[in-house]
Amino acid sequence: MLRNKDLLELKRRFKKEACTITRMCGCYVDSNKNRIVELNENFLNLDEEEFYKYLEIAKKALSGTIGNNLLELSFEKKEAESGGKQQYLLGLRESGLKNPDLLEHLYDMIIENYDYAGNYLILIFHDAYDVITKTNDNLKTDESEEVFTYLLCAICPVNLSKPGLGYRADENRIGVRIQDRVVGAPDVGFMFPSFVERSSDIHTLTYYVRDANDSHRDFIEAALGCGAKRTATEELNTFSSIVKAAVAPVIEDSEGVLLDIQEKLNDIVDEHEAAMEDLVVIDPDELTLTAEIIKDVLADREIPDATAALIQEHVTEEFGDTPPAVKNLINEKAIEKNNKEKKEIRLLEEVAALKQENLEKAEQIDTLVSMEAPLNPEEAKNWAEVFLRMKPDKAKQVKCQIIDGQKYLMVPIAEDENINLNGAVITGQP
């Protein structure tokens, strides 16, 4: 199984002082699938500027997320036989890219099967990495474990630079800039063999695709002889399309149904990962989609039986014997956005409730004030430090009393009576 740390171990060597790439070959192809120019270079003898540009392309062909931009592909059984693509790649590797016929075959194989409308550059690197043995505590020794010899291929689009103004040195003026053909980052690529657990696996190759929405499945099968595999993004898109197509005729909000299903799947993944942590499993297997999981999730959402059966049928047809990882079917951004919207709605409801509560209190105060006669402005001028207004019956109950040498005004308050103190309503309860 591909691991990030294995790929990082290779890419860390892609710098001037550690690079061991021996040779680089390639060809430039125009939009009519004609080979315009071919390359065959001793990599370490390249000019420094070119060296770093090509090295950056090589590094890019091993970048991205495993399962999305990087896929571990297995060869079909027939490709391991004489004349098969696995055997051909082994021969190309052993030749050190010095066999013109084998290189021509690679170019023709890519040109015939790579579906791209514009110009592109095919590059292939040959490298030999002396894998140093590591101890159990991850410390390196001076002993060599094996020499990992591999090919790294990158297919890069070549597009015209953007038009614009620039300095024309030949005419010493500002004028229309001459457009150049510029080599872009790799669109697809592959490494053969795969580097798995710091060792060579000749039965698989590591496939790179820049756009995870399109893995170029036909190219994988026809040019590389491997069983096609969807990226995580393609699995998500396929599953989403199946659910929405089945649900739309019976439930108007198919997007909402899909989101509810994904939230339920997300809960299942969280429960699975928590269980693996409790069992102290270091590298747990990914939870894959099963008929039971689909059934439980759809039942929880109360989707009609006929619709649920249709979803299950189409999922089985699309994914067959290679069920997707459940986590690949979850649109985390959509869930996060939905949770944020729900939180905002709750806050708005709480604010509205507080406003209503304050409004009701204000109305109570206005009611109490309206029960009293309005103050005469002239009388207000003569207010003392304490000014009380109350109903005549209540005024008769007021008494003065001296406690510890301090005079107090005693106003008896019943439990069902309220006090309006400087505009604030206070109940009579203690």
XYZ file of C-alpha atoms in Angstrom:
430
model
C 0.000 0.000 0.000
C 1.287 3.447 -0.902
C 2.515 5.521 2.023
C 3.314 9.212 2.175
C 6.575 8.618 3.994
C 7.878 6.378 1.182
C 7.116 9.008 -1.456
C 8.621 11.760 0.690
C 11.785 9.684 1.062
C 12.147 9.671 -2.727
C 11.269 13.322 -3.243
C 13.684 14.508 -0.559
C 16.477 13.400 -2.884
C 15.268 15.632 -5.705
C 17.861 18.336 -5.090
C 21.272 19.051 -6.567
C 23.452 17.481 -3.876
C 21.333 14.314 -3.421
C 19.963 13.661 -6.912
C 20.919 10.326 -8.501
C 18.814 10.528 -11.682
C 21.081 9.158 -14.373
C 19.210 9.873 -17.573
C 16.268 11.844 -18.969
C 14.606 11.198 -22.318
C 11.488 12.560 -23.926
C 9.714 13.904 -26.968
C 7.632 16.946 -27.831
C 4.285 16.144 -29.505
C 2.101 18.593 -31.436
C -1.693 18.708 -31.555
C -1.680 16.412 -34.619
C 0.185 13.732 -32.614
C 3.420 14.288 -34.537
C 6.745 13.957 -32.747
C 8.531 17.280 -33.245
C 11.715 16.843 -31.229
C 13.244 14.167 -28.989
C 15.436 14.522 -25.893
C 18.154 12.203 -24.616
C 20.263 13.733 -21.861
C 22.678 12.759 -19.128
C 20.625 14.383 -16.372
C 23.451 15.416 -14.082
C 25.186 17.232 -16.975
C 22.272 19.593 -17.648
C 22.729 23.332 -17.201
C 21.806 24.269 -13.654
C 18.704 26.258 -14.577
C 17.363 23.453 -16.783
C 18.324 20.877 -14.154
C 16.106 22.481 -11.522
C 13.190 23.026 -13.920
C 13.150 19.368 -14.944
C 13.647 18.240 -11.345
C 10.597 20.264 -10.316
C 8.532 18.425 -12.962
C 9.773 15.066 -11.650
C 8.851 16.026 -8.089
C 5.402 17.192 -9.190
C 4.679 13.778 -10.738
C 4.888 12.284 -7.221
C 2.818 14.939 -5.455
C -0.750 15.222 -4.242
C -3.021 13.107 -2.075
C -2.771 9.325 -2.084
C -6.073 7.922 -3.294
C -6.934 11.107 -5.161
C -3.948 12.402 -7.167
C -1.801 9.306 -6.590
C -3.157 5.813 -7.238
C -1.476 2.450 -6.789
C -2.401 0.457 -9.902
C -1.943 -3.282 -10.400
C -1.094 -4.857 -13.755
C -3.536 -7.214 -15.388
C -2.300 -10.837 -15.218
C -1.622 -11.059 -18.961
C 0.736 -8.052 -18.782
C 3.210 -10.088 -16.690
C 3.663 -12.542 -19.567
C 6.147 -12.180 -22.416
C 5.152 -9.209 -24.585
C 2.991 -7.714 -21.834
C 3.307 -4.123 -20.694
C 4.752 -5.038 -17.306
C 7.508 -7.029 -19.014
C 8.105 -4.175 -21.451
C 8.516 -1.630 -18.624
C 10.933 -3.954 -16.861
C 12.999 -4.098 -20.050
C 12.923 -0.329 -20.460
C 14.059 0.075 -16.869
C 16.915 -2.377 -17.261
C 18.064 -0.611 -20.456
C 18.685 2.570 -18.487
C 16.788 4.460 -21.254
C 19.578 3.640 -23.693
C 17.549 1.448 -26.040
C 16.063 3.656 -28.816
C 13.538 1.028 -29.924
C 12.083 0.645 -26.439
C 11.854 4.436 -26.082
C 10.111 4.751 -29.458
C 7.590 2.150 -28.308
C 6.856 4.101 -25.132
C 6.300 7.327 -27.069
C 4.000 5.612 -29.572
C 2.054 3.896 -26.784
C 1.438 7.219 -25.009
C 0.643 9.207 -28.173
C -1.851 6.594 -29.334
C -3.768 6.446 -26.055
C -3.348 9.848 -24.363
C -6.412 11.963 -25.151
C -5.261 15.582 -25.242
C -6.160 18.194 -27.852
C -3.067 20.419 -27.602
C 0.699 20.057 -27.600
C 2.492 18.177 -24.837
C 5.893 16.989 -23.685
C 6.632 13.401 -22.654
C 9.489 13.114 -20.151
C 10.910 9.947 -18.633
C 13.578 9.806 -15.938
C 15.746 6.868 -14.881
C 16.934 6.775 -11.276
C 18.688 4.324 -8.960
C 18.234 4.918 -5.237
C 20.479 3.085 -2.801
C 18.004 2.362 0.012
C 19.853 2.517 3.316
C 18.737 0.129 6.055
C 16.917 1.672 9.009
C 16.821 0.293 12.539
C 13.637 -0.235 14.533
C 14.018 3.244 16.042
C 14.146 4.709 12.505
C 17.886 5.434 12.576
C 19.886 4.888 9.391
C 22.823 2.502 9.184
C 25.634 2.413 6.626
C 24.332 -0.802 5.090
C 22.381 -0.864 1.826
C 19.035 -2.639 1.908
C 18.509 -2.683 -1.872
C 18.959 -0.496 -4.928
C 15.574 0.790 -6.013
C 15.833 1.325 -9.770
C 12.793 2.960 -11.309
C 11.317 4.961 -14.171
C 9.386 8.168 -13.635
C 7.254 9.468 -16.511
C 5.543 12.862 -16.735
C 3.244 14.111 -19.503
C 3.144 17.906 -19.479
C 0.862 20.185 -21.535
C 2.697 22.792 -23.616
C 0.674 25.974 -24.146
C 1.270 29.398 -25.623
C 2.133 32.060 -23.080
C -0.486 34.768 -22.571
C -0.415 37.671 -25.042
C 0.595 41.073 -23.699
C 3.001 43.988 -23.914
C 6.671 43.697 -23.137
C 10.053 45.291 -23.725
C 11.371 44.599 -27.241
C 15.134 44.738 -26.744
C 15.858 44.412 -30.481
C 13.862 47.612 -31.148
C 14.385 49.288 -27.752
C 10.678 49.887 -27.272
C 7.553 48.555 -25.595
C 5.616 46.343 -27.971
C 3.587 43.178 -28.315
C 5.366 40.373 -26.498
C 6.420 37.375 -28.559
C 4.396 34.354 -27.391
C 6.342 31.217 -26.445
C 5.380 27.598 -26.006
C 5.613 27.018 -22.247
C 5.867 23.592 -20.589
C 3.352 23.311 -17.752
C 3.098 21.049 -14.719
C 2.400 17.352 -15.414
C -1.146 16.405 -16.329
C -0.562 12.679 -15.782
C 2.444 10.532 -14.972
C 3.579 7.260 -13.470
C 6.421 5.644 -11.533
C 7.389 2.048 -12.220
C 7.766 0.049 -10.108
C 6.017 1.352 -7.005
C 8.078 2.098 -3.892
C 6.158 0.318 -1.123
C 7.460 0.053 2.433
C 10.904 1.142 1.207
C 11.084 -1.622 -1.378
C 10.344 -2.266 -5.046
C 6.959 -3.729 -6.066
C 7.189 -4.709 -9.753
C 3.532 -5.799 -9.829
C 2.222 -2.258 -9.357
C 2.962 1.242 -10.556
C 2.223 4.596 -8.937
C -0.024 6.681 -11.163
C -0.305 10.480 -10.931
C -3.175 12.633 -12.191
C -3.337 16.400 -11.709
C -7.127 16.730 -12.035
C -8.747 14.238 -9.666
C -12.056 14.684 -11.502
C -10.659 12.750 -14.483
C -8.229 9.866 -13.969
C -8.054 9.064 -17.725
C -9.318 5.521 -17.167
C -8.943 4.540 -20.829
C -5.293 5.624 -20.789
C -4.640 3.568 -17.649
C -5.990 0.403 -19.252
C -4.767 0.799 -22.834
C -1.350 2.413 -22.357
C -0.282 1.014 -18.993
C -2.062 -2.327 -18.927
C -3.436 -1.774 -15.425
C -6.907 -2.145 -14.012
C -8.550 1.280 -13.947
C -9.217 2.788 -10.541
C -11.306 5.817 -9.651
C -9.878 8.706 -7.681
C -11.588 9.638 -4.402
C -13.149 12.625 -6.185
C -14.516 10.421 -8.960
C -15.985 8.028 -6.382
C -17.696 10.937 -4.624
C -19.077 12.323 -7.898
C -20.325 8.901 -9.022
C -22.033 8.122 -5.708
C -23.615 11.601 -5.555
C -24.998 11.239 -9.086
C -26.490 7.814 -8.277
C -28.260 9.095 -5.138
C -29.617 12.291 -6.692
C -30.825 10.530 -9.865
C -32.724 7.924 -7.813
C -34.148 10.351 -5.242
C -35.152 13.262 -7.512
C -38.398 11.658 -8.855
C -39.780 11.051 -5.338
C -38.232 13.776 -3.150
C -37.873 17.365 -4.346
C -34.832 18.255 -2.232
C -32.420 15.622 -3.587
C -29.408 17.745 -2.536
C -30.696 17.793 1.041
C -31.190 14.024 1.028
C -27.658 13.497 -0.281
C -26.263 15.756 2.433
C -28.176 13.876 5.143
C -26.782 10.570 3.819
C -23.231 11.956 3.806
C -23.600 13.203 7.386
C -24.716 9.726 8.450
C -21.757 8.169 6.593
C -19.471 10.650 8.334
C -20.810 9.501 11.733
C -20.145 5.869 10.753
C -16.540 6.680 9.762
C -15.975 8.515 13.058
C -17.325 5.535 15.024
C -15.092 3.138 13.046
C -11.970 5.230 13.622
C -12.743 5.569 17.326
C -13.137 1.790 17.581
C -9.778 1.256 15.841
C -8.124 3.656 18.290
C -9.582 1.742 21.230
C -8.157 -1.465 19.763
C -4.779 0.294 19.286
C -4.628 -0.550 15.559
C -1.661 1.365 14.086
C -2.565 1.097 10.382
C -6.288 0.233 10.294
C -7.888 -0.829 7.029
C -10.182 1.742 5.479
C -13.888 1.196 6.038
C -15.351 0.283 2.642
C -18.938 0.642 1.524
C -21.090 -2.468 2.024
C -24.705 -3.322 1.248
C -25.425 -3.247 5.002
C -24.038 0.278 5.383
C -26.091 1.551 2.440
C -29.217 -0.137 3.775
C -28.790 1.318 7.271
C -28.094 4.833 6.021
C -31.047 4.890 3.619
C -33.400 3.417 6.242
C -32.333 6.092 8.721
C -33.351 8.763 6.183
C -36.728 7.006 5.570
C -36.202 6.781 1.811
C -38.874 4.698 0.009
C -37.941 1.013 -0.342
C -38.043 1.071 -4.132
C -35.713 4.092 -4.262
C -33.318 2.554 -1.740
C -33.200 -0.674 -3.776
C -32.462 1.337 -6.936
C -29.566 3.159 -5.242
C -28.123 -0.115 -3.985
C -28.421 -1.703 -7.424
C -26.672 1.169 -9.215
C -23.891 1.376 -6.596
C -23.186 -2.343 -7.124
C -23.175 -1.908 -10.911
C -20.808 1.063 -10.836
C -18.273 -0.114 -8.262
C -18.545 -3.884 -8.682
C -15.883 -5.809 -6.773
C -13.985 -2.665 -5.763
C -16.256 -0.863 -3.286
C -15.125 2.670 -2.420
C -13.850 3.760 0.970
C -16.774 5.283 2.873
C -14.761 8.432 3.645
C -14.391 9.084 -0.108
C -18.181 9.465 -0.418
C -18.345 12.329 2.072
C -18.283 15.930 0.910
C -16.633 17.450 3.980
C -16.861 21.005 2.658
C -20.622 20.682 2.072
C -21.138 19.239 5.566
C -19.052 22.002 7.132
C -20.993 24.645 5.201
C -24.331 23.090 6.230
C -23.289 22.958 9.901
C -22.235 26.597 9.720
C -25.601 27.577 8.231
C -27.452 25.619 10.928
C -25.415 27.377 13.621
C -26.196 30.784 12.098
C -29.917 29.942 12.001
C -29.838 28.892 15.684
C -28.103 32.149 16.610
C -30.681 34.169 14.688
C -33.493 32.302 16.452
C -31.884 32.938 19.850
C -31.485 36.650 19.047
C -35.126 36.845 17.920
C -36.255 35.129 21.159
C -34.232 37.584 23.271
C -35.684 40.519 21.359
C -39.192 39.189 21.932
C -38.480 38.681 25.636
C -37.161 42.245 25.980
C -40.159 43.565 24.083
C -42.544 41.786 26.427
C -40.715 43.206 29.466
C -40.876 46.700 28.002
C -44.602 46.294 27.457
C -45.023 45.226 31.082
C -43.153 48.324 32.243
C -45.269 50.577 30.015
C -48.404 48.982 31.446
C -47.310 49.602 35.028
C -46.324 53.190 34.293
C -49.616 53.874 32.523
C -51.448 52.776 35.657
C -50.002 55.763 37.540
C -50.958 59.418 37.091
C -48.398 61.424 35.115
C -46.016 63.624 37.062
C -46.457 67.366 37.119
C -43.222 68.971 35.789
C -43.328 71.615 38.534
C -43.610 68.907 41.141
C -40.649 67.054 39.679
C -38.412 70.047 40.512
C -39.067 69.488 44.186
C -38.102 65.785 44.171
C -36.252 64.616 47.228
C -33.446 62.037 47.221
C -36.133 59.335 47.494
C -39.318 59.688 45.467
C -41.998 56.990 45.736
C -45.234 56.578 43.840
C -47.699 53.906 44.766
C -51.390 53.218 45.026
C -53.191 54.841 48.005
C -53.894 51.479 49.697
C -50.213 50.555 49.489
C -49.097 54.016 50.730
C -51.033 53.461 53.975
C -48.799 50.442 54.727
C -45.516 52.397 54.547
C -43.771 52.946 57.904
C -40.548 54.528 59.142
C -38.340 52.487 61.442
C -34.931 53.020 63.047
C -32.615 50.032 62.963
C -29.135 50.273 64.577
C -29.443 54.045 64.602
C -30.280 54.198 60.896
C -33.723 55.343 59.710
C -35.388 53.009 57.146
C -38.573 53.284 55.106
C -40.419 49.959 55.386
C -42.685 48.961 52.447
C -44.391 45.570 52.836
C -44.469 43.598 49.547
C -46.798 40.676 48.800
C -45.584 37.738 46.663
C -47.868 38.644 43.756
C -46.832 42.321 43.722
C -44.180 43.915 41.483
C -41.796 46.814 42.099
C -40.781 49.289 39.423
C -37.437 50.627 40.618
C -36.127 53.363 38.303
C -37.740 51.608 35.346
C -36.659 48.055 36.229
C -39.393 45.576 37.161
C -38.642 43.460 40.278
C -40.993 40.716 41.410
C -42.171 40.520 44.955
C -40.673 37.066 45.432
C -37.439 36.940 47.534
